[in-house]
Short mmCIF file of C-alpha atoms in Angstrom, two decimals:
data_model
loop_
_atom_site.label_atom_id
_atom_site.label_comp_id
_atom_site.label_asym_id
_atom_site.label_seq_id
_atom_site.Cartn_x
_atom_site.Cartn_y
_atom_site.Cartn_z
CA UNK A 1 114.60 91.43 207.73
CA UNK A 2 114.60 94.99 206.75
CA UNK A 3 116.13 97.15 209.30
CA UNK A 4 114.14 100.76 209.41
CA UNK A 5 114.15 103.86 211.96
CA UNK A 6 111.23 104.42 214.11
CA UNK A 7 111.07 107.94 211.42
CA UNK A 8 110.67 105.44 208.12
CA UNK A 9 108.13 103.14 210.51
CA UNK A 10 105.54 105.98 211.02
CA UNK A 11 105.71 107.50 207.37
CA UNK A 12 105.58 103.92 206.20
CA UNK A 13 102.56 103.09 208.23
CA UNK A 14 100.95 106.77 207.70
CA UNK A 15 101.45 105.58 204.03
CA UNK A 16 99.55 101.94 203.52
CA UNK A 17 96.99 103.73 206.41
CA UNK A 18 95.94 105.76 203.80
CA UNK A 19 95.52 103.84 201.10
CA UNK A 20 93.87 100.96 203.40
CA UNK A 21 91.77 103.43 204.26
CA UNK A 22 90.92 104.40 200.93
CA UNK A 23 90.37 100.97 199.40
CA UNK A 24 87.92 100.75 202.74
CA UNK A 25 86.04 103.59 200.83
CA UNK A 26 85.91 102.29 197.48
CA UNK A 27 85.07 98.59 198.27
CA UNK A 28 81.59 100.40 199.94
CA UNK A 29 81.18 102.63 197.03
CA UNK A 30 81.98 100.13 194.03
CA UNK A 31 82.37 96.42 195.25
CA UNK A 32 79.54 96.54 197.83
CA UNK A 33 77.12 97.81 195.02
CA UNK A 34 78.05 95.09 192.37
CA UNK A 35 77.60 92.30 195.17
CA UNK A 36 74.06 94.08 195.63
CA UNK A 37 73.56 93.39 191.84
CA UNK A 38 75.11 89.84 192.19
CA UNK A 39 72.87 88.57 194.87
CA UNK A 40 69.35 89.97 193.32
CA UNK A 41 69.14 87.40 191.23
CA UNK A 42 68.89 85.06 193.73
CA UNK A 43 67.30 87.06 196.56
CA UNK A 44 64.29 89.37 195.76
CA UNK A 45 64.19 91.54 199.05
CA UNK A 46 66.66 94.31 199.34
CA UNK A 47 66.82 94.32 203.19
CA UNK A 48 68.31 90.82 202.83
CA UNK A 49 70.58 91.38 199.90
CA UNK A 50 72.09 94.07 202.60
CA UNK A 51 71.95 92.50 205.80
CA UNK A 52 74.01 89.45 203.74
CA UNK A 53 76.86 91.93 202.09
CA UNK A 54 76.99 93.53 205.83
CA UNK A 55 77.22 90.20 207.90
CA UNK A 56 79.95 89.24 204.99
CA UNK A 57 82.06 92.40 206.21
CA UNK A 58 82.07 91.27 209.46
CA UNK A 59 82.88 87.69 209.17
CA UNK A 60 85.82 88.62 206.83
CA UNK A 61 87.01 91.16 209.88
CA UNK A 62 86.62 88.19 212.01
CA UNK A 63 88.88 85.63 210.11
CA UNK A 64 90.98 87.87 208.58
CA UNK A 65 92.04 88.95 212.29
CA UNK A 66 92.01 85.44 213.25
CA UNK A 67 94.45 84.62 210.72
CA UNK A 68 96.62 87.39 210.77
CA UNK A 69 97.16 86.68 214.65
CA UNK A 70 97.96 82.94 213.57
CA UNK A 71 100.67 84.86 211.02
CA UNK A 72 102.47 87.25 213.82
CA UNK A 73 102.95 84.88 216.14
CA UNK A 74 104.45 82.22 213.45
CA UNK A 75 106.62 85.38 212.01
CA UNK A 76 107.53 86.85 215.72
CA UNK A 77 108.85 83.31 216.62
CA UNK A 78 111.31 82.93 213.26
CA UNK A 79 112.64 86.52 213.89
CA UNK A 80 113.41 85.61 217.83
CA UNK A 81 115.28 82.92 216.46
CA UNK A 82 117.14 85.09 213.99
CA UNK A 83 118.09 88.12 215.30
CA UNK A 84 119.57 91.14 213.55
CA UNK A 85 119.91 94.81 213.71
CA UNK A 86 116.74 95.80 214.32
CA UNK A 87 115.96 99.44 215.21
CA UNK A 88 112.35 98.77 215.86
CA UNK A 89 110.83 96.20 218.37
CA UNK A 90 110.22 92.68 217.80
CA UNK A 91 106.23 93.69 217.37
CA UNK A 92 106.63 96.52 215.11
CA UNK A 93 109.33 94.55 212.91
CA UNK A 94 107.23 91.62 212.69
CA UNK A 95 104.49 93.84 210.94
CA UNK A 96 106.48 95.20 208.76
CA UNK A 97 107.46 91.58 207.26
CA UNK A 98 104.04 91.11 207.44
CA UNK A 99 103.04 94.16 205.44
CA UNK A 100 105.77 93.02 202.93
CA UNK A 101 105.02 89.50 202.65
CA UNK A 102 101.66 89.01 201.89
CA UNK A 103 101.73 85.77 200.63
CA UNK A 104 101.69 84.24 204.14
CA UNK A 105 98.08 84.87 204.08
CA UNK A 106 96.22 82.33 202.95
CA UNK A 107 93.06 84.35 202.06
CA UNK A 108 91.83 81.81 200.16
CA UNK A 109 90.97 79.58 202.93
CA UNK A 110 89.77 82.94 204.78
CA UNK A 111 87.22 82.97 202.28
CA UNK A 112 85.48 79.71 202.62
CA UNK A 113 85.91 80.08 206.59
CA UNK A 114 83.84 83.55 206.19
CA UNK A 115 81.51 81.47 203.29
CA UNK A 116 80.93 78.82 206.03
CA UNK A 117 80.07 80.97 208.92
CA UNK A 118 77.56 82.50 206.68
CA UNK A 119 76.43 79.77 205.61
CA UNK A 120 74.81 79.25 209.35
CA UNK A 121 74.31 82.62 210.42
CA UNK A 122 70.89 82.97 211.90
CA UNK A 123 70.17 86.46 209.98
CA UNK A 124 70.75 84.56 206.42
CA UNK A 125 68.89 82.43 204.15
CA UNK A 126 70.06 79.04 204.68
CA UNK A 127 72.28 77.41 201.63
CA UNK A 128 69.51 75.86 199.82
CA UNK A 129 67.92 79.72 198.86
CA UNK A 130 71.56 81.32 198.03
CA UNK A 131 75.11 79.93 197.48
CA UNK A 132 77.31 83.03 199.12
CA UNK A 133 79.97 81.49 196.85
CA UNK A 134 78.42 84.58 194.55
CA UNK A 135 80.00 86.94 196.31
CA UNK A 136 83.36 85.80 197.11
CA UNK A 137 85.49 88.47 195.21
CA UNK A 138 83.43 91.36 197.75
CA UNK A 139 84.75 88.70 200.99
CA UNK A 140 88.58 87.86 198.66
CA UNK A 141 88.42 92.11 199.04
CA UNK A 142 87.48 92.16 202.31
CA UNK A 143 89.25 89.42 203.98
CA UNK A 144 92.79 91.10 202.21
CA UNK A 145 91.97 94.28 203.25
CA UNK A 146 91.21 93.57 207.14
CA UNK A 147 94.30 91.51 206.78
CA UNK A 148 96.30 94.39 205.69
CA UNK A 149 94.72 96.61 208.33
CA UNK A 150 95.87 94.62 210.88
CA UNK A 151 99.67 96.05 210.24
CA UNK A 152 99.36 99.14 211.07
CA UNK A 153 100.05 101.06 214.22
CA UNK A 154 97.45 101.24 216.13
CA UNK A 155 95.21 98.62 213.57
CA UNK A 156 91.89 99.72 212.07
CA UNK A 157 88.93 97.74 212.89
CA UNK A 158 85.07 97.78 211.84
CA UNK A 159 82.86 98.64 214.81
CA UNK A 160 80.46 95.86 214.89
CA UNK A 161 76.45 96.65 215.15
CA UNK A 162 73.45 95.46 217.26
CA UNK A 163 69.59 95.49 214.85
CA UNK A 164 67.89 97.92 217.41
CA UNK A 165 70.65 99.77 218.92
CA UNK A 166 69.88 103.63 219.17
CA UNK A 167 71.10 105.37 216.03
CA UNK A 168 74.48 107.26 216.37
CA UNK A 169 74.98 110.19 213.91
CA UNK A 170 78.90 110.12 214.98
CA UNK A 171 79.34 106.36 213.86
CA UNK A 172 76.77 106.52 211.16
CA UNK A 173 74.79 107.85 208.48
CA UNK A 174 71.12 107.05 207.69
CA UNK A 175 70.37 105.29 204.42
CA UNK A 176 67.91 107.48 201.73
CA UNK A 177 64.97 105.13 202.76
CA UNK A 178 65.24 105.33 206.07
CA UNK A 179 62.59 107.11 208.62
CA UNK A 180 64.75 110.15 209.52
CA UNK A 181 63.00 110.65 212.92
CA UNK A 182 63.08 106.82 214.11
CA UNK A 183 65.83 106.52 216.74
CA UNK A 184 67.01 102.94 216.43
CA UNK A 185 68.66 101.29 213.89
CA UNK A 186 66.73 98.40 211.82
CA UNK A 187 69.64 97.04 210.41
CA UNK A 188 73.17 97.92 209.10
CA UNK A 189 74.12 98.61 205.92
CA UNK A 190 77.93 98.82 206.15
CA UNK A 191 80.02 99.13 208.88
CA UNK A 192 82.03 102.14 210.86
CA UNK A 193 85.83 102.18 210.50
CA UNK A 194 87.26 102.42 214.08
CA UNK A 195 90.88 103.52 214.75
CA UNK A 196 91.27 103.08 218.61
CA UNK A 197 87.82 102.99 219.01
CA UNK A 198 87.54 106.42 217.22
CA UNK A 199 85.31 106.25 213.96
CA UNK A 200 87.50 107.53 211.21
CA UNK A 201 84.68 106.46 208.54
CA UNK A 202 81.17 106.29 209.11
CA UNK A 203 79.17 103.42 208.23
CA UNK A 204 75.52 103.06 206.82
CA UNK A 205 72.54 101.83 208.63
CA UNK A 206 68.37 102.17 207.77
CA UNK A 207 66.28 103.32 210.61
CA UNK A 208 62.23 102.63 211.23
CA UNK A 209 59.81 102.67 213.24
#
């Protein structure tokens, strides 16, 4: 086990925060639009296409953090057992091996967990209309990057919405069709970036009447 200051722990968490939160960015402005062009196809009405690509956000939040919790306490256990000279505490050493050992992440399995919660999710067309198998480099994306989010001190999350919650400029912004004078939300686009419950990116939502 690498054996690092407190000093290298922050810089080194300030670091992959960054760029986490930067891939967070570009899957919603690149990935997120070519899963929009996968699924209509297969599914003519746009509000569906993005209620599906925003319910597949959250289920890969859900088992990614699911399975990285499954990881820790595997990795915390082995490093109890072997002890070294470890500056840091047990936590924050355990997600640095974490950070540094990706391959204990099974993501593919993530995947068809997040495929098969879908695949019954009230919101969705059932199987039959759509196989969400289409989309599973957006969820392989998603799933890693929730993973990865998950090591750093304190971890990013997505806020999860409600359809008909009252629209929150400070969590989100409007989509172009939207009625800009409705106050609830219809449905959500993408979803707000939350660092200790603080939005640090704001997600996208349409609003009518």
């Amino acid at each position: 086990v690498k054996s690092w200051s407190p000093c290298q722990t922050r810089r080194a968490c300030a670091s992959r925060r960054a760029c986490l939160v930067a891939r967070f960015n570009f899957i919603y402005a690149k990935d997120r639009l070519d899963a929009e062009a996968i699924l209509r196809p297969y599914v003519c009405n746009m509000e569906v296409v993005q209620r599906i690509i925003y319910i597949a956000a959250v289920e890969s939040f859900h088992a990614a953090k699911m399975a990285f919790w499954k990881v820790k306490v595997s990795v915390k256990e082995t490093l109890a057992v072997h002890p070294c000279d470890i500056v840091t505490s047990l936590e924050v050493a355990a997600l640095d091996y974490i950070a540094c050992h990706k391959h204990l992440y099974d993501v593919r399995a993530c995947i068809e967990e997040v495929i098969s919660s879908m695949n019954i999710h009230p919101k969705l067309p059932c199987p039959a209309e759509v196989d969400y198998v289409v989309i599973s480099a957006l969820i392989r994306e998603l799933c890693s990057l929730a993973f990865s989010m998950q090591t750093l001190i304190p971890a990013l999350d997505i806020a999860v919405g409600i359809d008909g919650e009252l629209f929150n400029k400070c969590m989100y912004y409007r989509s172009f069709d939207s009625d800009f004078s409705a106050p609830l939300v219809a449905y959500h686009v993408w979803p707000a970036l939350l660092e200790r419950d603080v939005v640090i990116v704001k997600g996208e939502v349409v609003t009518k009447r």
